[in-house]
CSV table of N, CA and C in Angstrom, one decimal:
chain,number,residue,atom,x,y,z
A,1024,MET,N,-24.3,-38.2,5.2
A,1024,MET,CA,-24.6,-36.8,4.4
A,1024,MET,C,-22.9,-35.6,5.0
A,1025,ASN,N,-22.0,-35.6,4.0
A,1025,ASN,CA,-21.0,-35.1,4.5
A,1025,ASN,C,-20.9,-33.3,4.0
A,1026,GLU,N,-20.2,-32.6,5.3
A,1026,GLU,CA,-20.5,-31.0,4.4
A,1026,GLU,C,-20.2,-30.2,3.5
A,1027,LYS,N,-19.6,-31.4,2.8
A,1027,LYS,CA,-19.0,-30.9,0.5
A,1027,LYS,C,-20.9,-31.5,0.3
A,1028,GLU,N,-20.9,-31.9,0.7
A,1028,GLU,CA,-22.7,-32.3,0.3
A,1028,GLU,C,-23.6,-31.9,0.7
A,1029,LYS,N,-23.7,-31.2,1.2
A,1029,LYS,CA,-24.9,-30.1,2.4
A,1029,LYS,C,-24.4,-28.8,1.7
A,1030,ASP,N,-23.0,-28.2,1.8
A,1030,ASP,CA,-23.0,-27.1,1.0
A,1030,ASP,C,-23.2,-26.8,-0.8
A,1031,LYS,N,-23.7,-28.0,-1.0
A,1031,LYS,CA,-23.9,-28.0,-2.0
A,1031,LYS,C,-25.3,-27.8,-2.3
A,1032,GLN,N,-26.3,-28.5,-1.7
A,1032,GLN,CA,-27.3,-28.9,-1.4
A,1032,GLN,C,-28.1,-27.4,-1.6
A,1033,ILE,N,-27.8,-26.2,-0.3
A,1033,ILE,CA,-27.7,-24.9,-0.3
A,1033,ILE,C,-27.6,-24.0,-1.2
A,1034,ALA,N,-25.9,-24.5,-2.1
A,1034,ALA,CA,-26.0,-23.9,-2.3
A,1034,ALA,C,-26.7,-23.7,-4.0
A,1035,ARG,N,-27.1,-24.8,-4.3
A,1035,ARG,CA,-28.0,-25.6,-4.7
A,1035,ARG,C,-29.4,-25.1,-5.0
A,1036,PHE,N,-29.9,-25.1,-3.8
A,1036,PHE,CA,-31.1,-24.2,-3.3
A,1036,PHE,C,-31.8,-23.2,-3.2
A,1037,LEU,N,-30.3,-22.0,-2.7
A,1037,LEU,CA,-30.8,-21.1,-3.2
A,1037,LEU,C,-30.3,-20.4,-4.5
A,1038,LYS,N,-29.6,-21.4,-5.5
A,1038,LYS,CA,-29.7,-20.4,-6.7
A,1038,LYS,C,-30.9,-20.6,-7.2
A,1039,ASP,N,-31.7,-22.2,-7.1
A,1039,ASP,CA,-33.1,-21.9,-8.0
A,1039,ASP,C,-34.2,-21.3,-7.2
A,1040,ASN,N,-33.7,-21.4,-6.0
A,1040,ASN,CA,-34.8,-20.5,-5.7
A,1040,ASN,C,-34.8,-18.7,-5.6
A,1041,LEU,N,-33.8,-18.5,-5.1
A,1041,LEU,CA,-33.7,-16.8,-5.0
A,1041,LEU,C,-34.4,-16.0,-6.5
A,1042,PRO,N,-34.6,-14.8,-6.5
A,1042,PRO,CA,-35.2,-13.7,-7.5
A,1042,PRO,C,-33.9,-13.3,-8.2
A,1043,LEU,N,-34.0,-13.2,-9.6
A,1043,LEU,CA,-33.8,-12.7,-9.9
A,1043,LEU,C,-33.4,-11.3,-9.8
A,1044,GLU,N,-32.0,-11.3,-10.5
A,1044,GLU,CA,-31.2,-9.9,-10.0
A,1044,GLU,C,-32.3,-8.9,-11.5
A,1045,ARG,N,-32.5,-7.9,-10.8
A,1045,ARG,CA,-33.6,-6.8,-11.3
A,1045,ARG,C,-32.0,-6.0,-12.8
A,1046,ARG,N,-33.0,-6.0,-13.9
A,1046,ARG,CA,-32.5,-5.9,-14.8
A,1046,ARG,C,-32.5,-4.0,-15.3
A,1047,ASP,N,-31.9,-2.9,-14.1
A,1047,ASP,CA,-31.9,-1.9,-14.1
A,1047,ASP,C,-30.3,-0.9,-14.5
A,1048,SER,N,-30.3,-0.2,-15.5
A,1048,SER,CA,-29.1,0.4,-16.0
A,1048,SER,C,-28.6,1.5,-15.0
A,1049,TRP,N,-29.4,1.8,-14.0
A,1049,TRP,CA,-29.1,2.6,-13.1
A,1049,TRP,C,-28.7,2.4,-12.5
A,1050,PHE,N,-29.5,0.9,-11.6
A,1050,PHE,CA,-29.5,0.6,-10.0
A,1050,PHE,C,-27.6,0.9,-9.3
A,1051,VAL,N,-26.8,0.5,-10.4
A,1051,VAL,CA,-25.2,0.8,-9.6
A,1051,VAL,C,-25.2,1.7,-9.7
A,1052,ARG,N,-24.8,2.8,-10.2
A,1052,ARG,CA,-24.4,4.5,-10.1
A,1052,ARG,C,-25.9,5.1,-9.0
A,1053,LYS,N,-27.2,4.8,-9.1
A,1053,LYS,CA,-27.8,5.5,-7.7
A,1053,LYS,C,-27.3,4.7,-6.9
A,1054,THR,N,-27.0,3.5,-5.9
A,1054,THR,CA,-26.4,2.8,-5.5
A,1054,THR,C,-25.0,3.7,-4.7
A,1055,MET,N,-23.9,3.5,-5.9
A,1055,MET,CA,-23.5,4.2,-5.6
A,1055,MET,C,-22.9,5.9,-5.0
A,1056,ASN,N,-23.8,6.2,-6.1
A,1056,ASN,CA,-23.7,7.8,-5.5
A,1056,ASN,C,-24.8,7.6,-4.0
A,1057,ARG,N,-24.7,6.6,-3.4
A,1057,ARG,CA,-25.8,7.2,-1.9
A,1057,ARG,C,-24.4,6.7,-1.1
A,1058,LEU,N,-23.8,5.6,-1.6
A,1058,LEU,CA,-22.5,4.9,-0.1
A,1058,LEU,C,-21.9,6.3,0.2
A,1059,PRO,N,-21.3,6.8,1.5
A,1059,PRO,CA,-21.0,7.4,2.0
A,1059,PRO,C,-19.0,6.5,0.7
A,1060,GLU,N,-18.0,7.8,1.2
A,1060,GLU,CA,-16.9,8.0,0.4
A,1060,GLU,C,-15.5,7.0,1.6
A,1061,ARG,N,-15.3,6.4,0.2
A,1061,ARG,CA,-14.6,5.9,1.0
A,1061,ARG,C,-13.0,6.9,1.5
A,1062,ARG,N,-12.6,5.8,3.2
A,1062,ARG,CA,-12.0,7.0,3.9
A,1062,ARG,C,-10.5,6.3,3.5
A,1063,GLN,N,-9.9,7.2,3.0
A,1063,GLN,CA,-8.1,6.6,2.8
A,1063,GLN,C,-7.1,6.7,4.0
A,1064,ARG,N,-6.5,5.7,3.8
A,1064,ARG,CA,-5.4,5.6,5.4
A,1064,ARG,C,-4.4,6.5,5.3
A,1065,LEU,N,-4.2,7.7,6.0
A,1065,LEU,CA,-3.8,8.0,6.7
A,1065,LEU,C,-2.0,8.1,6.1
A,1066,PHE,N,-1.4,6.9,6.4
A,1066,PHE,CA,-0.2,5.9,6.9
A,1066,PHE,C,-0.3,5.2,6.1
A,1067,SER,N,1.1,4.6,5.1
A,1067,SER,CA,0.8,3.4,4.7
A,1067,SER,C,1.8,2.7,6.0
A,1068,GLY,N,1.4,1.1,5.6
A,1068,GLY,CA,2.4,-0.1,6.3
A,1068,GLY,C,3.7,0.5,6.4
A,1069,TRP,N,4.2,0.7,5.0
A,1069,TRP,CA,5.6,1.1,5.2
A,1069,TRP,C,5.8,2.4,6.0
A,1070,GLU,N,4.9,3.5,5.7
A,1070,GLU,CA,5.1,5.1,6.4
A,1070,GLU,C,5.9,4.4,8.1
A,1071,ILE,N,4.3,3.5,8.5
A,1071,ILE,CA,4.1,3.4,9.6
A,1071,ILE,C,5.7,2.8,10.1
A,1072,ALA,N,6.5,1.9,9.5
A,1072,ALA,CA,6.9,0.6,9.8
A,1072,ALA,C,8.5,1.9,9.8
A,1073,SER,N,8.8,2.4,8.4
A,1073,SER,CA,9.9,3.4,8.7
A,1073,SER,C,10.1,4.6,9.7
A,1074,PHE,N,8.7,4.9,10.0
A,1074,PHE,CA,8.9,5.5,11.1
A,1074,PHE,C,9.4,5.1,12.6
A,1075,VAL,N,8.8,3.7,12.9
A,1075,VAL,CA,9.2,2.9,13.9
A,1075,VAL,C,10.7,2.7,14.0
A,1076,VAL,N,11.7,2.6,12.8
A,1076,VAL,CA,12.8,2.8,12.6
A,1076,VAL,C,13.4,3.9,12.8
A,1077,SER,N,12.7,5.0,11.7
A,1077,SER,CA,13.6,6.0,12.4
A,1077,SER,C,14.0,6.5,14.1
A,1078,PHE,N,12.3,5.9,14.5
A,1078,PHE,CA,12.5,6.8,15.6
A,1078,PHE,C,13.4,5.8,17.0
A,1079,LEU,N,13.2,4.1,16.2
A,1079,LEU,CA,14.4,3.2,17.7
A,1079,LEU,C,15.6,4.2,16.9
A,1080,VAL,N,16.5,4.1,15.2
A,1080,VAL,CA,17.5,4.5,15.1
A,1080,VAL,C,17.4,5.6,16.0
A,1081,LEU,N,17.1,6.4,15.7
A,1081,LEU,CA,17.5,8.1,16.9
A,1081,LEU,C,17.2,8.0,18.2
A,1082,ALA,N,16.4,7.1,18.5
A,1082,ALA,CA,16.7,7.3,20.2
A,1082,ALA,C,17.6,6.0,20.8
A,1083,GLY,N,18.9,5.4,19.9
A,1083,GLY,CA,19.3,4.7,20.2
A,1083,GLY,C,20.9,5.7,20.0
A,1084,LEU,N,20.8,6.3,18.9
A,1084,LEU,CA,21.9,7.8,18.7
A,1084,LEU,C,22.0,8.0,19.7
A,1085,LEU,N,20.4,9.1,20.3
A,1085,LEU,CA,20.5,10.1,21.6
A,1085,LEU,C,21.4,8.8,22.6
A,1086,ALA,N,20.7,8.2,23.0
A,1086,ALA,CA,21.6,7.4,24.3
A,1086,ALA,C,22.8,7.3,23.8
A,1087,TRP,N,23.4,7.1,23.1
A,1087,TRP,CA,24.8,7.2,22.7
A,1087,TRP,C,25.7,8.3,23.0
A,1088,ARG,N,24.9,8.5,22.7
A,1088,ARG,CA,25.5,10.2,22.2
A,1088,ARG,C,25.9,10.9,23.4
A,1089,LEU,N,24.6,10.6,24.4
A,1089,LEU,CA,24.4,11.0,25.7
A,1089,LEU,C,25.3,10.3,26.5
A,1090,SER,N,26.1,8.5,26.5
A,1090,SER,CA,26.2,8.3,27.0
A,1090,SER,C,27.7,8.7,27.1
A,1091,VAL,N,28.7,8.7,26.2
A,1091,VAL,CA,29.4,9.3,25.9
A,1091,VAL,C,30.0,10.7,26.0
A,1092,MET,N,29.7,11.7,26.1
A,1092,MET,CA,29.3,12.8,27.0
A,1092,MET,C,29.1,12.7,28.1
A,1093,TYR,N,28.6,11.7,28.8
A,1093,TYR,CA,28.3,12.3,30.5
A,1093,TYR,C,30.2,11.3,30.8
A,1094,TYR,N,30.3,10.3,30.2
A,1094,TYR,CA,31.7,9.7,30.9
A,1094,TYR,C,32.9,9.5,30.4
A,1095,SER,N,32.3,11.4,29.2
A,1095,SER,CA,34.4,11.4,28.7
A,1095,SER,C,34.6,12.4,29.5
A,1096,PRO,N,35.3,12.5,30.3
A,1096,PRO,CA,36.6,13.9,30.8
A,1096,PRO,C,36.0,15.2,30.0
A,1097,VAL,N,36.0,15.2,28.3
A,1097,VAL,CA,36.1,16.2,27.3
A,1097,VAL,C,35.0,16.3,27.0
A,1098,VAL,N,34.4,17.1,26.5
A,1098,VAL,CA,33.3,16.9,25.6
A,1098,VAL,C,34.0,17.8,24.7
A,1099,GLN,N,34.0,17.5,23.0
A,1099,GLN,CA,33.8,18.1,22.1
A,1099,GLN,C,32.7,18.7,21.2
A,1100,VAL,N,33.5,19.1,20.5
A,1100,VAL,CA,32.4,20.1,19.4
A,1100,VAL,C,31.4,18.6,18.1
A,1101,SER,N,32.1,18.3,18.0
A,1101,SER,CA,32.0,17.1,17.5
A,1101,SER,C,30.7,16.1,18.6
A,1102,ASP,N,30.7,16.0,19.1
A,1102,ASP,CA,29.8,15.4,20.0
A,1102,ASP,C,28.5,16.3,20.3
A,1103,TYR,N,29.0,17.6,20.2
A,1103,TYR,CA,27.8,18.6,20.1
A,1103,TYR,C,26.4,18.4,19.1
A,1104,LEU,N,26.9,18.6,17.8
A,1104,LEU,CA,27.3,17.9,16.2
A,1104,LEU,C,26.2,17.2,16.2
A,1105,LEU,N,27.1,16.4,16.8
A,1105,LEU,CA,26.0,14.8,16.4
A,1105,LEU,C,24.6,15.0,17.5
A,1106,LEU,N,24.8,15.5,18.8
A,1106,LEU,CA,23.8,15.4,19.3
A,1106,LEU,C,22.7,16.8,18.8
A,1107,CYS,N,23.2,18.2,18.2
A,1107,CYS,CA,21.9,18.5,17.5
A,1107,CYS,C,21.7,18.1,16.0
A,1108,LEU,N,22.3,17.4,15.3
A,1108,LEU,CA,22.0,16.6,14.4
A,1108,LEU,C,20.5,15.4,14.8
A,1109,THR,N,20.8,14.8,15.8
A,1109,THR,CA,20.3,13.7,16.7
A,1109,THR,C,18.6,15.0,16.7
A,1110,VAL,N,18.8,15.9,17.6
A,1110,VAL,CA,17.3,16.2,17.7
A,1110,VAL,C,16.9,16.9,16.9
A,1111,PHE,N,17.6,17.5,15.6
A,1111,PHE,CA,17.4,18.1,14.2
A,1111,PHE,C,16.8,16.5,13.6
A,1112,GLY,N,17.3,15.0,13.4
A,1112,GLY,CA,16.1,14.0,13.3
A,1112,GLY,C,15.4,14.0,13.7
A,1113,PHE,N,14.8,13.9,15.4
A,1113,PHE,CA,14.1,14.0,15.6
A,1113,PHE,C,12.6,15.3,15.5
A,1114,VAL,N,13.0,16.4,15.4
A,1114,VAL,CA,12.5,17.5,14.8
A,1114,VAL,C,11.5,17.2,13.7
A,1115,PHE,N,12.4,16.9,12.7
A,1115,PHE,CA,12.3,16.3,11.2
A,1115,PHE,C,11.2,15.1,11.4
A,1116,LEU,N,10.9,14.3,12.5
A,1116,LEU,CA,10.2,12.7,12.4
A,1116,LEU,C,9.4,13.7,12.6
A,1117,GLY,N,8.9,14.5,13.5
A,1117,GLY,CA,8.0,14.5,14.5
A,1117,GLY,C,6.9,15.7,12.9
A,1118,PHE,N,7.9,16.4,12.1
A,1118,PHE,CA,7.0,17.2,10.9
A,1118,PHE,C,6.4,16.4,10.1
A,1119,SER,N,7.4,15.1,10.1
A,1119,SER,CA,6.7,14.3,8.5
A,1119,SER,C,5.5,13.4,9.0
A,1120,ILE,N,5.4,13.2,10.3
A,1120,ILE,CA,3.9,12.2,11.0
A,1120,ILE,C,3.1,14.0,11.4
A,1121,VAL,N,3.3,14.5,11.7
A,1121,VAL,CA,2.1,15.5,12.0
A,1121,VAL,C,2.4,17.0,11.0
A,1122,LEU,N,2.8,17.3,9.7
A,1122,LEU,CA,2.0,18.0,8.5
A,1122,LEU,C,1.3,16.6,7.6
A,1123,PRO,N,1.4,15.8,7.1
A,1123,PRO,CA,-0.1,14.9,6.8
A,1123,PRO,C,-1.4,15.3,7.8
A,1124,VAL,N,-1.1,14.7,8.5
A,1124,VAL,CA,-2.5,14.7,9.8
A,1124,VAL,C,-2.8,16.5,9.2
A,1125,VAL,N,-2.2,17.1,9.0
A,1125,VAL,CA,-2.5,18.7,9.7
A,1125,VAL,C,-2.8,19.2,7.5
A,1126,ARG,N,-2.0,18.7,7.0
A,1126,ARG,CA,-2.5,18.2,5.6
A,1126,ARG,C,-4.3,18.1,5.7
A,1127,ARG,N,-4.5,17.1,5.5
A,1127,ARG,CA,-5.8,16.1,5.2
A,1127,ARG,C,-7.0,17.0,6.3
A,1128,GLY,N,-6.8,18.2,6.7
A,1128,GLY,CA,-7.3,18.2,8.3
A,1128,GLY,C,-8.8,18.1,8.5
């Protein structure tokens, strides 16, 4: 006897010998009222992926700007502006991660 035949016999046995379900219209409602609430995920997969990509892009931009500033004989205002924008990007990324956590409390 192969596995499929065994599975069919077990399924047939259980179907024939199990008691019938209760015909109570309130059963599902009472059961659902006693179940704990479903916890929602704080961040979806797309949000986590975008946070990781944003962090990697900002880290690369910061490393590039710092290396240009370190090896350049003259530091220009544009170097400081791009550095400030990169730091602002990190701050904004941090707020976008922390605010939903605080909001859900």
